[in-house]
Amino acid sequence: MHFHIITIFPSMLDSYLGESILARAIASKKIKVTTYNPRDITKDKHGKVDDRPYGGGPGMLMTAQPILDTVKKIIRKKKTAKWKVIITLPGGKMLSNVYASQTVKKYTDVIIICGRYEGIDARVKKGLKVLLPKGSSIDEVSIGDYVLTGGELPAMVMIDVMSRQVVGVLGKIESLEESRASSSEMYTRPPVLLVDQKKLIVPKVLLSGDHKKIDEWREGKDKKKLGK
Ligand code: SAM
């Protein structure tokens, strides 16, 4: 899976992608992440990538030209790719594991557009429909019901959740945990933890070695938590 991230702050991604599972996935070529800065391609003579909204209103909007020209440049280089383009948007469809796994199964390349300021000129979405080859897909996606200052954190969350779905990115143990993601109550050593005077004890069943019972206990806990 190749992620193409369009952002005016490309270095924001470096530290997160430079550690742990994602760094290993990049090193082993299971995933690839390329960043593109619209400032490098803007036709504005002062190098601007934002402007005032027509009709008035607070703040600035990201202009369409540098973003659309960046997309054009990206898709020109890979003729056989299957493109998913994601515009990060607080009011977009909610990111989920299901969305991530369907995207990974269906597409080879994901372009994520990180908004800043008060958002992005609406003609980016309209222009994408003109530019993208048949079989591509465009979504506006939110990572939660709140407003962040920019699309870079959402892009990193999306890369993370989708990469976990790419075969070989997670090790065997972590993959197992993925299928058990619903185990809500987990414990590790020591079996008895003293907090001030109070003993906090690991449930006996988890120390029993009886995996059938352990699974039943976990399922019971999760049902309770979900109110089933
Ligand atoms: N005025 C915009 C609105 O109310 O929808 C908010 C713009 S926000 C300050 C700037 C950018 O951050 C957005 O264009 C989007 O790219 C990104 N963003 C903020 N919150 C987000 C969220 N919850 N999910 C996805 N992207 C988000």
PDB file of C-alpha atoms and ligand atoms in Angstrom:
ATOM      1  CA  MET A   1       0.000   0.000   0.000  1.00  0.00           C
ATOM      2  CA  HIS A   2       1.376   3.387  -0.985  1.00  0.00           C
ATOM      3  CA  PHE A   3       0.147   6.418   0.977  1.00  0.00           C
ATOM      4  CA  HIS A   4       0.552   9.839  -0.658  1.00  0.00           C
ATOM      5  CA  ILE A   5       0.056  12.654   1.857  1.00  0.00           C
ATOM      6  CA  ILE A   6      -0.610  16.198   0.655  1.00  0.00           C
ATOM      7  CA  THR A   7       0.285  18.581   3.475  1.00  0.00           C
ATOM      8  CA  ILE A   8       1.865  21.980   4.026  1.00  0.00           C
ATOM      9  CA  PHE A   9       3.563  20.503   7.129  1.00  0.00           C
ATOM     10  CA  PRO A  10       5.238  17.291   5.862  1.00  0.00           C
ATOM     11  CA  SER A  11       7.732  17.083   8.732  1.00  0.00           C
ATOM     12  CA  MET A  12       4.859  16.615  11.214  1.00  0.00           C
ATOM     13  CA  LEU A  13       4.618  13.000  10.043  1.00  0.00           C
ATOM     14  CA  ASP A  14       8.291  12.149  10.484  1.00  0.00           C
ATOM     15  CA  SER A  15       8.425  11.294  14.171  1.00  0.00           C
ATOM     16  CA  TYR A  16       5.317   9.079  14.217  1.00  0.00           C
ATOM     17  CA  LEU A  17       6.286   7.194  11.067  1.00  0.00           C
ATOM     18  CA  GLY A  18       9.878   6.858  12.265  1.00  0.00           C
ATOM     19  CA  GLU A  19       9.122   4.557  15.196  1.00  0.00           C
ATOM     20  CA  SER A  20       7.873   1.068  15.988  1.00  0.00           C
ATOM     21  CA  ILE A  21       5.545  -0.963  13.741  1.00  0.00           C
ATOM     22  CA  LEU A  22       5.074   1.686  11.038  1.00  0.00           C
ATOM     23  CA  ALA A  23       8.824   2.327  10.747  1.00  0.00           C
ATOM     24  CA  ARG A  24       9.382  -1.423  10.328  1.00  0.00           C
ATOM     25  CA  ALA A  25       6.569  -1.653   7.770  1.00  0.00           C
ATOM     26  CA  ILE A  26       8.208   1.120   5.748  1.00  0.00           C
ATOM     27  CA  ALA A  27      11.685  -0.433   6.062  1.00  0.00           C
ATOM     28  CA  SER A  28      10.383  -3.819   4.889  1.00  0.00           C
ATOM     29  CA  LYS A  29       8.451  -2.150   2.030  1.00  0.00           C
ATOM     30  CA  LYS A  30       5.064  -3.415   3.229  1.00  0.00           C
ATOM     31  CA  ILE A  31       3.898   0.188   3.072  1.00  0.00           C
ATOM     32  CA  LYS A  32       5.298   3.339   1.502  1.00  0.00           C
ATOM     33  CA  VAL A  33       4.566   6.916   2.562  1.00  0.00           C
ATOM     34  CA  THR A  34       5.363   9.896   0.331  1.00  0.00           C
ATOM     35  CA  THR A  35       4.621  13.500   1.304  1.00  0.00           C
ATOM     36  CA  TYR A  36       3.939  16.387  -1.095  1.00  0.00           C
ATOM     37  CA  ASN A  37       3.879  20.047  -0.132  1.00  0.00           C
ATOM     38  CA  PRO A  38       1.402  22.180  -2.116  1.00  0.00           C
ATOM     39  CA  ARG A  39       3.762  25.132  -1.547  1.00  0.00           C
ATOM     40  CA  ASP A  40       6.195  23.464  -3.981  1.00  0.00           C
ATOM     41  CA  ILE A  41       3.691  23.635  -6.827  1.00  0.00           C
ATOM     42  CA  THR A  42       1.606  26.758  -6.147  1.00  0.00           C
ATOM     43  CA  LYS A  43       1.324  29.226  -9.019  1.00  0.00           C
ATOM     44  CA  ASP A  44       0.748  32.126  -6.622  1.00  0.00           C
ATOM     45  CA  LYS A  45       3.546  34.614  -7.149  1.00  0.00           C
ATOM     46  CA  HIS A  46       4.021  35.012  -3.385  1.00  0.00           C
ATOM     47  CA  GLY A  47       4.010  31.243  -2.807  1.00  0.00           C
ATOM     48  CA  LYS A  48       0.635  31.335  -1.045  1.00  0.00           C
ATOM     49  CA  VAL A  49      -1.596  28.249  -0.773  1.00  0.00           C
ATOM     50  CA  ASP A  50      -4.523  29.969   0.975  1.00  0.00           C
ATOM     51  CA  ASP A  51      -6.938  32.822   0.313  1.00  0.00           C
ATOM     52  CA  ARG A  52     -10.031  34.556   1.697  1.00  0.00           C
ATOM     53  CA  PRO A  53     -13.397  32.775   1.241  1.00  0.00           C
ATOM     54  CA  TYR A  54     -15.815  34.245  -1.315  1.00  0.00           C
ATOM     55  CA  GLY A  55     -18.936  35.581   0.361  1.00  0.00           C
ATOM     56  CA  GLY A  56     -16.973  36.473   3.488  1.00  0.00           C
ATOM     57  CA  GLY A  57     -16.504  34.576   6.715  1.00  0.00           C
ATOM     58  CA  PRO A  58     -13.704  34.035   9.169  1.00  0.00           C
ATOM     59  CA  GLY A  59     -10.245  32.731   8.298  1.00  0.00           C
ATOM     60  CA  MET A  60      -8.702  31.496   5.096  1.00  0.00           C
ATOM     61  CA  LEU A  61      -9.245  28.506   2.808  1.00  0.00           C
ATOM     62  CA  MET A  62      -6.680  26.301   1.074  1.00  0.00           C
ATOM     63  CA  THR A  63      -6.773  27.114  -2.630  1.00  0.00           C
ATOM     64  CA  ALA A  64      -7.634  24.396  -5.148  1.00  0.00           C
ATOM     65  CA  GLN A  65      -4.862  24.804  -7.751  1.00  0.00           C
ATOM     66  CA  PRO A  66      -1.837  23.599  -5.720  1.00  0.00           C
ATOM     67  CA  ILE A  67      -3.755  20.600  -4.373  1.00  0.00           C
ATOM     68  CA  LEU A  68      -5.199  19.545  -7.737  1.00  0.00           C
ATOM     69  CA  ASP A  69      -1.850  20.018  -9.507  1.00  0.00           C
ATOM     70  CA  THR A  70      -0.193  17.862  -6.823  1.00  0.00           C
ATOM     71  CA  VAL A  71      -2.772  15.100  -7.369  1.00  0.00           C
ATOM     72  CA  LYS A  72      -2.227  15.353 -11.136  1.00  0.00           C
ATOM     73  CA  LYS A  73       1.518  14.921 -10.610  1.00  0.00           C
ATOM     74  CA  ILE A  74       1.005  11.910  -8.327  1.00  0.00           C
ATOM     75  CA  ILE A  75      -1.384  10.000 -10.588  1.00  0.00           C
ATOM     76  CA  ARG A  76       0.639  10.692 -13.743  1.00  0.00           C
ATOM     77  CA  LYS A  77       3.532   8.662 -12.298  1.00  0.00           C
ATOM     78  CA  LYS A  78       1.562   5.441 -11.620  1.00  0.00           C
ATOM     79  CA  LYS A  79      -0.529   4.366 -14.571  1.00  0.00           C
ATOM     80  CA  THR A  80      -1.800   1.051 -13.181  1.00  0.00           C
ATOM     81  CA  ALA A  81      -2.614   2.123  -9.619  1.00  0.00           C
ATOM     82  CA  LYS A  82      -6.098   1.921  -8.103  1.00  0.00           C
ATOM     83  CA  TRP A  83      -6.714   5.224  -6.351  1.00  0.00           C
ATOM     84  CA  LYS A  84      -8.621   6.090  -3.200  1.00  0.00           C
ATOM     85  CA  VAL A  85      -8.528   9.799  -2.417  1.00  0.00           C
ATOM     86  CA  ILE A  86      -9.411  10.895   1.107  1.00  0.00           C
ATOM     87  CA  ILE A  87     -10.166  14.511   1.939  1.00  0.00           C
ATOM     88  CA  THR A  88      -9.846  14.933   5.698  1.00  0.00           C
ATOM     89  CA  LEU A  89     -12.977  16.646   7.009  1.00  0.00           C
ATOM     90  CA  PRO A  90     -14.433  16.866  10.540  1.00  0.00           C
ATOM     91  CA  GLY A  91     -17.947  16.317   9.169  1.00  0.00           C
ATOM     92  CA  GLY A  92     -16.987  13.462   6.843  1.00  0.00           C
ATOM     93  CA  LYS A  93     -17.834   9.754   7.148  1.00  0.00           C
ATOM     94  CA  MET A  94     -16.353   8.250  10.284  1.00  0.00           C
ATOM     95  CA  LEU A  95     -13.123   6.254  10.001  1.00  0.00           C
ATOM     96  CA  SER A  96     -13.458   2.645  11.198  1.00  0.00           C
ATOM     97  CA  ASN A  97     -11.634  -0.684  11.007  1.00  0.00           C
ATOM     98  CA  VAL A  98     -14.155  -1.838   8.387  1.00  0.00           C
ATOM     99  CA  TYR A  99     -13.494   1.238   6.222  1.00  0.00           C
ATOM    100  CA  ALA A 100      -9.734   0.700   6.590  1.00  0.00           C
ATOM    101  CA  SER A 101      -9.805  -2.973   5.661  1.00  0.00           C
ATOM    102  CA  GLN A 102     -12.085  -2.411   2.645  1.00  0.00           C
ATOM    103  CA  THR A 103      -9.796   0.364   1.421  1.00  0.00           C
ATOM    104  CA  VAL A 104      -6.697  -1.789   1.789  1.00  0.00           C
ATOM    105  CA  LYS A 105      -8.344  -4.700  -0.055  1.00  0.00           C
ATOM    106  CA  LYS A 106      -9.605  -2.618  -2.970  1.00  0.00           C
ATOM    107  CA  TYR A 107      -6.950   0.044  -3.640  1.00  0.00           C
ATOM    108  CA  THR A 108      -3.193   0.096  -4.190  1.00  0.00           C
ATOM    109  CA  ASP A 109      -2.678   3.813  -3.495  1.00  0.00           C
ATOM    110  CA  VAL A 110      -4.318   6.179  -1.028  1.00  0.00           C
ATOM    111  CA  ILE A 111      -3.976   9.943  -1.415  1.00  0.00           C
ATOM    112  CA  ILE A 112      -4.790  11.839   1.798  1.00  0.00           C
ATOM    113  CA  ILE A 113      -5.392  15.582   1.574  1.00  0.00           C
ATOM    114  CA  CYS A 114      -4.679  17.431   4.814  1.00  0.00           C
ATOM    115  CA  GLY A 115      -6.713  20.584   5.243  1.00  0.00           C
ATOM    116  CA  ARG A 116      -5.565  23.612   7.243  1.00  0.00           C
ATOM    117  CA  TYR A 117      -7.046  27.033   8.061  1.00  0.00           C
ATOM    118  CA  GLU A 118     -10.862  26.938   7.745  1.00  0.00           C
ATOM    119  CA  GLY A 119     -10.706  24.073   5.242  1.00  0.00           C
ATOM    120  CA  ILE A 120     -10.329  23.477   1.512  1.00  0.00           C
ATOM    121  CA  ASP A 121     -11.931  25.117  -1.577  1.00  0.00           C
ATOM    122  CA  ALA A 122     -14.908  22.906  -2.561  1.00  0.00           C
ATOM    123  CA  ARG A 123     -13.570  22.710  -6.120  1.00  0.00           C
ATOM    124  CA  VAL A 124     -10.861  20.288  -4.957  1.00  0.00           C
ATOM    125  CA  LYS A 125     -13.505  17.565  -4.636  1.00  0.00           C
ATOM    126  CA  LYS A 126     -15.123  18.587  -7.937  1.00  0.00           C
ATOM    127  CA  GLY A 127     -11.731  18.754  -9.689  1.00  0.00           C
ATOM    128  CA  LEU A 128     -10.746  15.308  -8.394  1.00  0.00           C
ATOM    129  CA  LYS A 129     -13.785  13.823 -10.148  1.00  0.00           C
ATOM    130  CA  VAL A 130     -12.441  15.272 -13.394  1.00  0.00           C
ATOM    131  CA  LEU A 131      -8.832  14.178 -12.884  1.00  0.00           C
ATOM    132  CA  LEU A 132      -9.058  10.672 -11.467  1.00  0.00           C
ATOM    133  CA  PRO A 133      -9.157   7.625 -13.739  1.00  0.00           C
ATOM    134  CA  LYS A 134     -12.141   5.251 -13.833  1.00  0.00           C
ATOM    135  CA  GLY A 135     -12.313   2.933 -10.837  1.00  0.00           C
ATOM    136  CA  SER A 136     -10.973   5.570  -8.433  1.00  0.00           C
ATOM    137  CA  SER A 137     -12.918   6.671  -5.386  1.00  0.00           C
ATOM    138  CA  ILE A 138     -13.120   9.897  -3.386  1.00  0.00           C
ATOM    139  CA  ASP A 139     -14.248  10.136   0.251  1.00  0.00           C
ATOM    140  CA  GLU A 140     -14.436  12.853   2.868  1.00  0.00           C
ATOM    141  CA  VAL A 141     -13.369  11.176   6.103  1.00  0.00           C
ATOM    142  CA  SER A 142     -13.431  12.241   9.751  1.00  0.00           C
ATOM    143  CA  ILE A 143     -11.505  10.655  12.600  1.00  0.00           C
ATOM    144  CA  GLY A 144     -13.928  11.868  15.261  1.00  0.00           C
ATOM    145  CA  ASP A 145     -16.640  14.275  16.220  1.00  0.00           C
ATOM    146  CA  TYR A 146     -14.345  17.192  17.060  1.00  0.00           C
ATOM    147  CA  VAL A 147     -12.389  19.825  15.135  1.00  0.00           C
ATOM    148  CA  LEU A 148      -8.595  19.709  14.981  1.00  0.00           C
ATOM    149  CA  THR A 149      -6.328  22.460  13.653  1.00  0.00           C
ATOM    150  CA  GLY A 150      -5.326  20.441  10.593  1.00  0.00           C
ATOM    151  CA  GLY A 151      -5.515  17.171   8.693  1.00  0.00           C
ATOM    152  CA  GLU A 152      -2.057  15.859   9.620  1.00  0.00           C
ATOM    153  CA  LEU A 153      -3.106  14.004  12.799  1.00  0.00           C
ATOM    154  CA  PRO A 154      -6.098  12.481  10.952  1.00  0.00           C
ATOM    155  CA  ALA A 155      -3.736  11.415   8.138  1.00  0.00           C
ATOM    156  CA  MET A 156      -1.442   9.672  10.623  1.00  0.00           C
ATOM    157  CA  VAL A 157      -4.384   7.933  12.287  1.00  0.00           C
ATOM    158  CA  MET A 158      -5.582   6.772   8.855  1.00  0.00           C
ATOM    159  CA  ILE A 159      -2.129   5.489   7.854  1.00  0.00           C
ATOM    160  CA  ASP A 160      -1.873   3.637  11.156  1.00  0.00           C
ATOM    161  CA  VAL A 161      -5.305   1.976  11.047  1.00  0.00           C
ATOM    162  CA  MET A 162      -4.964   1.005   7.368  1.00  0.00           C
ATOM    163  CA  SER A 163      -1.404  -0.274   7.727  1.00  0.00           C
ATOM    164  CA  ARG A 164      -2.529  -2.691  10.439  1.00  0.00           C
ATOM    165  CA  GLN A 165      -4.730  -4.272   7.766  1.00  0.00           C
ATOM    166  CA  VAL A 166      -1.866  -4.760   5.300  1.00  0.00           C
ATOM    167  CA  VAL A 167      -0.697  -8.386   5.284  1.00  0.00           C
ATOM    168  CA  GLY A 168       2.633  -8.795   7.085  1.00  0.00           C
ATOM    169  CA  VAL A 169       2.643  -5.422   8.868  1.00  0.00           C
ATOM    170  CA  LEU A 170       1.666  -6.912  12.223  1.00  0.00           C
ATOM    171  CA  GLY A 171       3.642  -9.749  13.731  1.00  0.00           C
ATOM    172  CA  LYS A 172       1.869 -13.007  14.617  1.00  0.00           C
ATOM    173  CA  ILE A 173       1.178 -12.042  18.226  1.00  0.00           C
ATOM    174  CA  GLU A 174      -0.079  -8.581  17.333  1.00  0.00           C
ATOM    175  CA  SER A 175      -2.327 -10.049  14.590  1.00  0.00           C
ATOM    176  CA  LEU A 176      -3.856 -12.327  17.173  1.00  0.00           C
ATOM    177  CA  GLU A 177      -4.508  -9.323  19.383  1.00  0.00           C
ATOM    178  CA  GLU A 178      -6.190  -7.613  16.419  1.00  0.00           C
ATOM    179  CA  SER A 179      -8.719 -10.438  16.201  1.00  0.00           C
ATOM    180  CA  ARG A 180      -9.197 -10.190  19.960  1.00  0.00           C
ATOM    181  CA  ALA A 181      -9.456  -6.410  19.936  1.00  0.00           C
ATOM    182  CA  SER A 182     -12.684  -6.668  21.902  1.00  0.00           C
ATOM    183  CA  SER A 183     -10.918  -7.996  25.043  1.00  0.00           C
ATOM    184  CA  SER A 184     -11.534  -4.920  27.093  1.00  0.00           C
ATOM    185  CA  GLU A 185     -10.100  -5.896  30.472  1.00  0.00           C
ATOM    186  CA  MET A 186      -6.444  -6.958  30.398  1.00  0.00           C
ATOM    187  CA  TYR A 187      -3.835  -7.549  33.122  1.00  0.00           C
ATOM    188  CA  THR A 188      -0.094  -8.112  33.317  1.00  0.00           C
ATOM    189  CA  ARG A 189       2.408  -8.733  36.152  1.00  0.00           C
ATOM    190  CA  PRO A 190       2.387  -8.585  39.121  1.00  0.00           C
ATOM    191  CA  PRO A 191      -0.650 -10.707  40.099  1.00  0.00           C
ATOM    192  CA  VAL A 192      -1.212  -8.554  43.192  1.00  0.00           C
ATOM    193  CA  LEU A 193      -0.678  -4.798  42.996  1.00  0.00           C
ATOM    194  CA  LEU A 194      -0.640  -2.710  46.161  1.00  0.00           C
ATOM    195  CA  VAL A 195      -2.089   0.781  45.705  1.00  0.00           C
ATOM    196  CA  ASP A 196      -1.703   2.533  49.058  1.00  0.00           C
ATOM    197  CA  GLN A 197      -3.236  -0.065  51.390  1.00  0.00           C
ATOM    198  CA  LYS A 198      -5.494  -1.681  48.790  1.00  0.00           C
ATOM    199  CA  LYS A 199      -4.682  -4.956  47.011  1.00  0.00           C
ATOM    200  CA  LEU A 200      -5.668  -4.985  43.325  1.00  0.00           C
ATOM    201  CA  ILE A 201      -5.804  -8.616  42.239  1.00  0.00           C
ATOM    202  CA  VAL A 202      -5.759 -10.254  38.797  1.00  0.00           C
ATOM    203  CA  PRO A 203      -8.955 -12.347  38.316  1.00  0.00           C
ATOM    204  CA  LYS A 204      -8.173 -15.990  39.192  1.00  0.00           C
ATOM    205  CA  VAL A 205      -9.438 -17.344  35.873  1.00  0.00           C
ATOM    206  CA  LEU A 206      -6.684 -15.483  33.977  1.00  0.00           C
ATOM    207  CA  LEU A 207      -4.041 -17.294  36.025  1.00  0.00           C
ATOM    208  CA  SER A 208      -5.702 -20.708  35.562  1.00  0.00           C
ATOM    209  CA  GLY A 209      -4.175 -21.608  32.186  1.00  0.00           C
ATOM    210  CA  ASP A 210      -7.617 -22.836  31.067  1.00  0.00           C
ATOM    211  CA  HIS A 211      -8.004 -21.044  27.714  1.00  0.00           C
ATOM    212  CA  LYS A 212     -11.603 -22.093  27.169  1.00  0.00           C
ATOM    213  CA  LYS A 213     -12.570 -20.549  30.509  1.00  0.00           C
ATOM    214  CA  ILE A 214     -10.434 -17.486  29.841  1.00  0.00           C
ATOM    215  CA  ASP A 215     -12.167 -16.892  26.478  1.00  0.00           C
ATOM    216  CA  GLU A 216     -15.585 -17.328  28.113  1.00  0.00           C
ATOM    217  CA  TRP A 217     -14.636 -14.852  30.861  1.00  0.00           C
ATOM    218  CA  ARG A 218     -13.433 -12.309  28.286  1.00  0.00           C
ATOM    219  CA  GLU A 219     -16.563 -12.684  26.166  1.00  0.00           C
ATOM    220  CA  GLY A 220     -18.700 -12.161  29.285  1.00  0.00           C
ATOM    221  CA  LYS A 221     -16.796  -8.990  30.167  1.00  0.00           C
ATOM    222  CA  ASP A 222     -17.130  -7.593  26.652  1.00  0.00           C
ATOM    223  CA  LYS A 223     -20.858  -8.363  26.444  1.00  0.00           C
ATOM    224  CA  LYS A 224     -21.351  -6.566  29.766  1.00  0.00           C
ATOM    225  CA  LYS A 225     -19.354  -3.577  28.530  1.00  0.00           C
ATOM    226  CA  LEU A 226     -21.335  -3.361  25.301  1.00  0.00           C
ATOM    227  CA  GLY A 227     -24.615  -3.846  27.187  1.00  0.00           C
ATOM    228  CA  LYS A 228     -25.521  -6.960  25.134  1.00  0.00           C
TER     229      LYS A 228
HETATM  230  N1  SAM B   1     -14.079  25.052   9.358  1.00  0.00           N
HETATM  231  C1  SAM B   1     -13.905  23.649   9.265  1.00  0.00           C
HETATM  232  C2  SAM B   1     -15.170  22.910   9.680  1.00  0.00           C
HETATM  233  O1  SAM B   1     -15.831  23.383  10.578  1.00  0.00           O
HETATM  234  O2  SAM B   1     -15.391  21.831   9.151  1.00  0.00           O
HETATM  235  C3  SAM B   1     -12.768  23.201  10.177  1.00  0.00           C
HETATM  236  C4  SAM B   1     -11.478  23.260   9.524  1.00  0.00           C
HETATM  237  S1  SAM B   1     -10.203  22.548  10.534  1.00  0.00           S
HETATM  238  C5  SAM B   1      -9.746  23.886  11.545  1.00  0.00           C
HETATM  239  C6  SAM B   1      -8.869  22.408   9.385  1.00  0.00           C
HETATM  240  C7  SAM B   1      -8.707  21.061   8.774  1.00  0.00           C
HETATM  241  O3  SAM B   1      -8.386  20.102   9.745  1.00  0.00           O
HETATM  242  C8  SAM B   1      -9.895  20.498   8.051  1.00  0.00           C
HETATM  243  O4  SAM B   1     -10.020  21.021   6.761  1.00  0.00           O
HETATM  244  C9  SAM B   1      -9.545  19.013   8.015  1.00  0.00           C
HETATM  245  O5  SAM B   1      -8.646  18.749   6.970  1.00  0.00           O
HETATM  246  C10 SAM B   1      -8.812  18.825   9.323  1.00  0.00           C
HETATM  247  N2  SAM B   1      -9.634  18.244  10.403  1.00  0.00           N
HETATM  248  C11 SAM B   1      -9.989  18.860  11.553  1.00  0.00           C
HETATM  249  N3  SAM B   1     -10.690  18.060  12.350  1.00  0.00           N
HETATM  250  C12 SAM B   1     -10.791  16.869  11.709  1.00  0.00           C
HETATM  251  C13 SAM B   1     -11.405  15.628  12.021  1.00  0.00           C
HETATM  252  N4  SAM B   1     -12.069  15.428  13.151  1.00  0.00           N
HETATM  253  N5  SAM B   1     -11.298  14.617  11.110  1.00  0.00           N
HETATM  254  C14 SAM B   1     -10.649  14.795   9.951  1.00  0.00           C
HETATM  255  N6  SAM B   1     -10.053  15.964   9.615  1.00  0.00           N
HETATM  256  C15 SAM B   1     -10.114  16.985  10.467  1.00  0.00           C
END
